[in-house]
Coordinates of C-alpha atoms in Angstrom, one line a residue:
Chain M
M1 CA -6.3 7.6 24.4
A2 CA -4.8 3.9 25.3
G3 CA -1.5 5.0 25.2
S4 CA -1.6 7.6 28.1
S5 CA -4.1 5.9 30.0
T6 CA -2.9 5.5 33.5
S7 CA -0.7 3.3 35.8
Y8 CA -0.6 2.7 39.2
Y9 CA 2.3 1.9 41.8
F10 CA 0.3 0.0 45.1
V11 CA 2.5 -1.1 48.1
I12 CA 1.7 -2.2 51.1
I13 CA 3.9 -0.6 54.6
G14 CA 4.0 -2.8 57.4
T15 CA 4.2 -1.0 61.0
K16 CA 7.4 -0.5 60.7
D17 CA 7.4 1.5 57.6
N18 CA 8.9 -2.1 55.7
P19 CA 7.2 -2.9 53.3
L20 CA 5.0 -5.6 52.3
Y21 CA 3.8 -6.0 49.1
E22 CA 4.2 -4.1 46.0
A23 CA 3.4 -4.1 42.4
E24 CA 2.4 -2.2 39.5
F25 CA -0.3 -2.1 37.0
G26 CA -2.3 0.1 34.5
S27 CA -5.3 1.0 34.1
F28 CA -8.0 -1.3 32.4
K29 CA -10.4 1.9 31.8
Q30 CA -11.2 3.4 28.6
G31 CA -9.0 0.8 26.8
G32 CA -6.2 0.6 28.9
D33 CA -4.6 -2.9 28.6
G34 CA -3.6 -3.3 32.3
I35 CA 0.3 -2.6 31.5
P36 CA 2.2 0.0 33.7
K37 CA 3.4 2.5 31.5
F38 CA 5.5 4.0 33.9
R39 CA 8.9 4.9 32.3
E40 CA 12.0 3.7 33.6
E41 CA 13.2 6.4 35.9
Q42 CA 10.0 6.5 36.8
R43 CA 9.4 3.5 38.3
H44 CA 12.2 3.7 41.7
M45 CA 10.8 7.0 41.8
N46 CA 7.6 5.6 43.0
Q47 CA 9.0 4.0 45.5
F48 CA 10.5 7.4 47.0
I49 CA 7.2 9.3 46.5
A50 CA 5.1 6.2 48.4
H51 CA 7.5 6.9 51.5
S52 CA 7.9 10.6 51.5
S53 CA 4.2 10.3 51.9
L54 CA 4.6 8.4 55.3
D55 CA 5.2 11.9 56.8
C56 CA 1.9 13.2 55.4
I57 CA -0.2 10.2 56.5
E58 CA 1.6 10.5 60.4
D59 CA 0.1 13.9 60.6
Q60 CA -2.9 12.9 59.0
Q61 CA -4.0 9.6 60.2
W62 CA -5.3 11.1 63.5
A63 CA -7.3 13.7 61.9
S64 CA -9.6 11.5 60.1
K65 CA -12.1 9.1 61.7
E66 CA -12.0 7.1 58.6
M67 CA -9.4 4.4 57.6
Y68 CA -9.2 5.5 54.0
L69 CA -7.2 8.9 53.9
K70 CA -7.9 10.0 50.2
T71 CA -5.1 12.0 48.6
V72 CA -2.4 11.9 51.3
D73 CA 0.4 13.8 48.9
K74 CA 1.1 15.2 45.6
F75 CA 5.1 15.2 43.8
N76 CA 4.6 17.1 40.5
N77 CA 1.8 15.1 38.7
T78 CA 1.6 12.0 40.9
W79 CA -0.7 11.5 44.1
V80 CA -0.5 9.1 46.9
S81 CA -3.6 7.7 48.2
C82 CA -3.8 6.0 50.9
F83 CA -5.9 3.1 53.2
L84 CA -4.7 2.6 57.0
T85 CA -5.9 -0.5 58.9
G86 CA -6.9 -0.7 62.6
G87 CA -3.2 -2.0 63.1
N88 CA -1.4 0.3 61.6
I89 CA -0.8 -1.4 58.4
K90 CA -1.0 1.5 55.2
F91 CA -1.8 0.7 51.3
L92 CA -0.4 3.4 48.8
L93 CA -1.6 3.7 45.5
V94 CA 0.6 6.4 43.6
H95 CA -1.2 7.6 40.7
D96 CA -1.2 10.1 38.0
T97 CA -5.1 11.2 37.9
R98 CA -7.2 11.3 40.2
S99 CA -10.5 9.7 41.0
D100 CA -11.3 8.8 44.9
E101 CA -14.2 6.3 44.4
P102 CA -12.7 4.0 42.4
I103 CA -9.6 3.8 44.6
R104 CA -11.8 3.2 47.4
Q105 CA -13.4 1.0 46.3
F106 CA -9.9 -1.3 45.4
F107 CA -8.5 -0.1 48.5
A108 CA -12.0 -2.1 50.5
D109 CA -11.0 -4.9 48.2
V110 CA -7.9 -5.0 49.6
Y111 CA -8.8 -4.9 52.9
D112 CA -10.5 -8.3 52.7
L113 CA -7.9 -9.7 51.2
Y114 CA -5.0 -9.1 53.4
C115 CA -7.2 -9.7 56.5
K116 CA -7.7 -13.3 55.0
T117 CA -3.9 -13.0 54.3
L118 CA -3.5 -12.6 58.2
M119 CA -5.7 -15.0 59.6
N120 CA -3.4 -17.5 58.1
P121 CA -1.2 -19.1 60.6
F122 CA 1.6 -19.2 58.7
Y123 CA 1.6 -15.7 58.1
E124 CA 3.3 -12.6 61.3
V125 CA 2.3 -9.2 61.1
N126 CA 5.1 -7.2 59.3
M127 CA 5.9 -10.7 56.6
A128 CA 6.1 -9.8 53.5
I129 CA 3.4 -11.2 51.5
R130 CA 4.8 -13.9 48.9
S131 CA 1.3 -16.0 47.7
Q132 CA 0.4 -15.7 44.7
T133 CA -3.2 -16.3 45.2
F134 CA -2.9 -12.7 47.2
D135 CA -1.2 -11.1 44.3
Q136 CA -3.6 -13.0 41.9
K137 CA -6.1 -11.7 43.7
I138 CA -5.1 -7.5 44.1
K139 CA -4.4 -7.9 40.3
A140 CA -8.3 -9.1 39.6
A141 CA -9.5 -6.0 41.8
A142 CA -7.0 -3.8 40.0
K143 CA -8.4 -5.0 36.7
K144 CA -12.2 -4.5 38.2
Y145 CA -12.1 -0.7 39.9
L146 CA -8.9 0.7 38.1
Chain L
M1 CA -30.4 -47.6 62.1
S2 CA -30.5 -46.5 57.8
S3 CA -28.4 -44.1 56.6
T4 CA -30.7 -41.1 56.2
S5 CA -31.5 -41.7 59.7
R6 CA -28.1 -41.0 61.0
A7 CA -28.4 -38.0 58.5
R8 CA -30.8 -36.8 60.4
L9 CA -29.4 -37.8 63.9
G10 CA -26.3 -36.0 63.3
E11 CA -28.5 -32.4 62.3
E12 CA -30.3 -33.2 65.4
V13 CA -27.6 -33.3 67.9
W14 CA -26.0 -30.2 65.9
K15 CA -28.7 -28.5 66.3
L16 CA -30.0 -29.3 69.7
R17 CA -27.4 -30.4 71.5
T18 CA -24.1 -28.8 70.4
D19 CA -22.3 -25.2 72.1
K20 CA -21.3 -23.6 69.3
I21 CA -17.9 -22.0 68.9
N22 CA -16.7 -18.7 66.4
A23 CA -15.1 -20.9 63.5
E24 CA -12.3 -18.2 63.1
L25 CA -11.9 -18.9 66.8
V26 CA -11.4 -23.0 66.1
T27 CA -9.4 -22.4 62.5
L28 CA -7.0 -19.9 64.3
T29 CA -6.4 -22.2 67.6
Y30 CA -6.1 -25.1 65.2
G31 CA -3.5 -23.4 62.9
S32 CA -1.4 -21.3 65.9
V33 CA -1.1 -25.5 67.4
V34 CA 0.5 -26.2 64.0
A35 CA 2.2 -23.2 63.2
Q36 CA 3.6 -23.2 66.5
L37 CA 4.6 -27.1 66.6
C38 CA 6.5 -26.5 63.2
K39 CA 8.5 -23.7 64.8
D40 CA 9.0 -25.9 67.5
L41 CA 10.2 -29.1 65.7
D42 CA 12.3 -27.2 63.0
G43 CA 10.4 -27.5 60.0
D44 CA 10.4 -31.3 60.7
Y45 CA 7.1 -32.3 59.2
A46 CA 7.1 -36.1 59.6
E47 CA 7.4 -35.3 63.4
V48 CA 4.7 -32.4 62.9
N49 CA 2.2 -35.0 61.2
K50 CA 3.3 -37.0 64.8
Q51 CA 2.9 -34.7 66.8
L52 CA -0.6 -33.4 65.6
D53 CA -1.8 -37.3 65.5
K54 CA -0.8 -38.1 69.0
M55 CA -2.5 -35.1 70.0
G56 CA -5.9 -35.9 68.1
Y57 CA -5.4 -39.7 69.7
N58 CA -5.6 -38.0 72.8
I59 CA -8.9 -36.2 72.6
G60 CA -10.2 -39.2 69.9
L61 CA -9.7 -41.2 73.6
R62 CA -11.9 -38.6 75.5
L63 CA -14.6 -37.5 72.4
I64 CA -15.9 -40.5 71.7
E65 CA -17.7 -40.6 75.3
D66 CA -18.8 -37.3 74.4
F67 CA -20.0 -38.7 71.1
L68 CA -22.0 -41.6 72.3
A69 CA -23.3 -40.1 75.4
K70 CA -24.6 -37.0 73.0
S71 CA -25.8 -39.2 69.8
N72 CA -27.7 -41.6 72.1
M73 CA -26.5 -44.3 69.8
Q74 CA -28.2 -47.3 70.7
Q75 CA -27.7 -50.3 68.7
K76 CA -23.9 -51.0 67.9
C77 CA -22.6 -50.9 64.3
A78 CA -22.6 -54.1 62.8
N79 CA -20.4 -54.0 60.1
F80 CA -17.5 -51.1 59.2
R81 CA -19.5 -49.9 56.5
D82 CA -21.5 -48.4 59.5
T83 CA -19.2 -47.5 61.0
A84 CA -18.1 -45.0 58.6
D85 CA -21.5 -43.5 57.9
V86 CA -21.4 -43.2 61.7
I87 CA -18.5 -41.2 62.1
S88 CA -19.1 -39.4 58.7
K89 CA -23.2 -38.5 59.3
V90 CA -22.9 -38.0 62.8
G91 CA -19.1 -37.3 64.4
F92 CA -17.8 -35.3 61.7
K93 CA -21.7 -33.0 61.1
M94 CA -22.0 -33.1 65.4
F95 CA -18.1 -31.8 65.8
L96 CA -17.6 -30.0 62.9
N97 CA -20.6 -29.4 61.2
I98 CA -19.7 -31.5 58.0
T99 CA -20.3 -34.6 56.8
P100 CA -17.2 -35.9 54.4
T101 CA -18.1 -38.6 51.6
I102 CA -17.7 -41.9 52.1
V103 CA -15.9 -43.9 48.6
N104 CA -13.4 -45.8 47.6
W105 CA -14.5 -49.0 49.4
S106 CA -12.0 -51.6 49.5
S107 CA -13.4 -55.1 48.0
D108 CA -12.7 -56.5 51.7
N109 CA -15.4 -53.5 53.3
K110 CA -12.0 -52.9 55.6
Q111 CA -10.6 -49.4 53.8
F112 CA -12.5 -46.4 53.0
S113 CA -12.2 -43.3 51.9
L114 CA -13.5 -40.1 53.6
L115 CA -13.7 -36.9 50.7
F116 CA -13.7 -33.5 52.6
D117 CA -15.6 -30.8 50.7
E118 CA -15.3 -28.3 53.2
N119 CA -12.6 -28.8 56.2
P120 CA -12.7 -25.6 58.9
L121 CA -9.7 -26.5 59.9
A122 CA -8.3 -25.2 57.1
D123 CA -9.8 -21.9 56.2
F124 CA -7.6 -19.5 55.3
V125 CA -4.8 -21.9 55.5
E126 CA -1.6 -21.5 52.7
L127 CA 1.1 -24.1 53.1
P128 CA 5.0 -22.0 54.0
D129 CA 6.5 -21.9 50.5
D130 CA 10.0 -23.4 51.6
G131 CA 10.0 -26.5 49.1
K132 CA 8.7 -28.9 52.2
A133 CA 5.5 -28.6 53.6
Q134 CA 4.0 -28.7 50.4
S135 CA 5.1 -32.6 50.0
D136 CA 5.9 -33.3 53.4
L137 CA 2.8 -31.8 56.0
W138 CA -0.7 -33.2 56.6
Y139 CA -1.6 -29.5 57.8
S140 CA -5.4 -31.1 59.7
N141 CA -3.5 -34.7 60.6
M142 CA -4.7 -34.1 63.9
L143 CA -8.6 -35.9 62.3
C144 CA -6.6 -38.5 61.9
G145 CA -5.4 -39.0 65.3
V146 CA -9.4 -38.2 66.2
I147 CA -10.6 -40.7 64.3
R148 CA -7.8 -43.4 65.6
G149 CA -8.4 -42.7 69.1
A150 CA -12.1 -42.7 68.8
L151 CA -12.4 -46.0 67.1
E152 CA -9.9 -47.4 69.4
M153 CA -12.3 -47.0 72.7
V154 CA -14.8 -48.8 70.7
Q155 CA -12.7 -51.8 70.3
M156 CA -11.3 -50.9 66.8
S157 CA -7.9 -50.7 65.6
V158 CA -7.7 -48.6 62.5
D159 CA -5.0 -47.0 60.4
A160 CA -5.8 -43.9 58.8
H161 CA -3.6 -41.2 56.9
F162 CA -3.7 -38.2 54.2
V163 CA -3.7 -39.3 50.4
S164 CA -4.5 -35.8 49.5
D165 CA -4.7 -32.3 50.5
V166 CA -6.3 -29.2 48.7
L167 CA -3.6 -27.3 50.8
R168 CA -1.1 -29.4 49.1
G169 CA -2.6 -28.2 45.2
N170 CA -4.4 -31.2 45.2
D171 CA -8.0 -31.5 44.0
T172 CA -9.4 -32.8 46.8
T173 CA -8.8 -33.9 50.5
E174 CA -8.5 -37.0 51.4
M175 CA -8.4 -39.5 54.3
R176 CA -7.5 -43.1 53.8
I177 CA -8.9 -45.0 57.1
N178 CA -7.9 -48.7 57.3
L179 CA -9.3 -51.0 59.8
I180 CA -6.8 -53.5 61.5
R181 CA -8.8 -55.6 63.4
Y182 CA -11.6 -55.9 65.8
I183 CA -9.7 -55.7 69.2
E184 CA -11.0 -58.4 71.6
D185 CA -11.3 -58.8 75.3
E186 CA -7.7 -59.1 76.6
M187 CA -5.8 -59.8 79.7
P188 CA -3.8 -56.2 79.1
Q189 CA -0.2 -56.6 78.7
D190 CA 2.6 -57.4 81.4
D191 CA 0.0 -58.1 83.8
E192 CA 0.1 -61.1 85.9

């Protein structure tokens, strides 16, 4: 199973549809090693898939009261899950197996981390997130839930 | 007044005679002041430190009166060690609800360090990674000015500066305070 374990592409999108942060990780579940197994041509496809899902999100965002919109788009065997913050910042996760609950928990942690980043006086809305601590914590959250 | 009764006094003033304010409001307000200074002064962090110290100084000049009124300290501090104790256990307790640890006394009892285990001003803060801020900016420098200003109003001329800060990646946040002299009653300068 380890060879075919799930891989994830995670991106935070700002209010102007600009990317703020991106990361790739593999699953730690079922003996996964946490290393993403995307094929090289898949990696930039992920960015396209995430980007093209933004329209779907706009269609769906007013239909739900929840911030977690679950899967919003599907392309071949890839799903896109979305979490929309009150400030219209989007967390997108591109993944190749469906599992709503762990992703919800992951997004909840990310939301927490994002809020803390936003509280940093030197950080401004829509600024790319370069903090290494943030990066490490996101990866720790991924390891915990995905 | 013993050290423990000072701790009790600080606790009491904090509980009964202090208006509380949301911690995030303080953190964000202070943070935006520092961030704005950094922007206005174009990343000249030495100047930012200086301005923060100046602001603190002006706060200190007023704050000491509030401090004395609320704490109702009757006794004068007998020596600089007492002063340090009061600053930590009553002063910081009363205004920020923290009690920095007093360490590293110099042999002549004129210098000591305050170790900040927690610093409400610096919650959530990460210094900008422009290669300069980490080495030049003392984020909480306003505190130095506050102490300098406050002590000056009670006849103590001191120098206060940070020597380490966890925001810079140091293990501790340490402020060094150095008593320069007790100010004797003297005629103001240029007073004919």
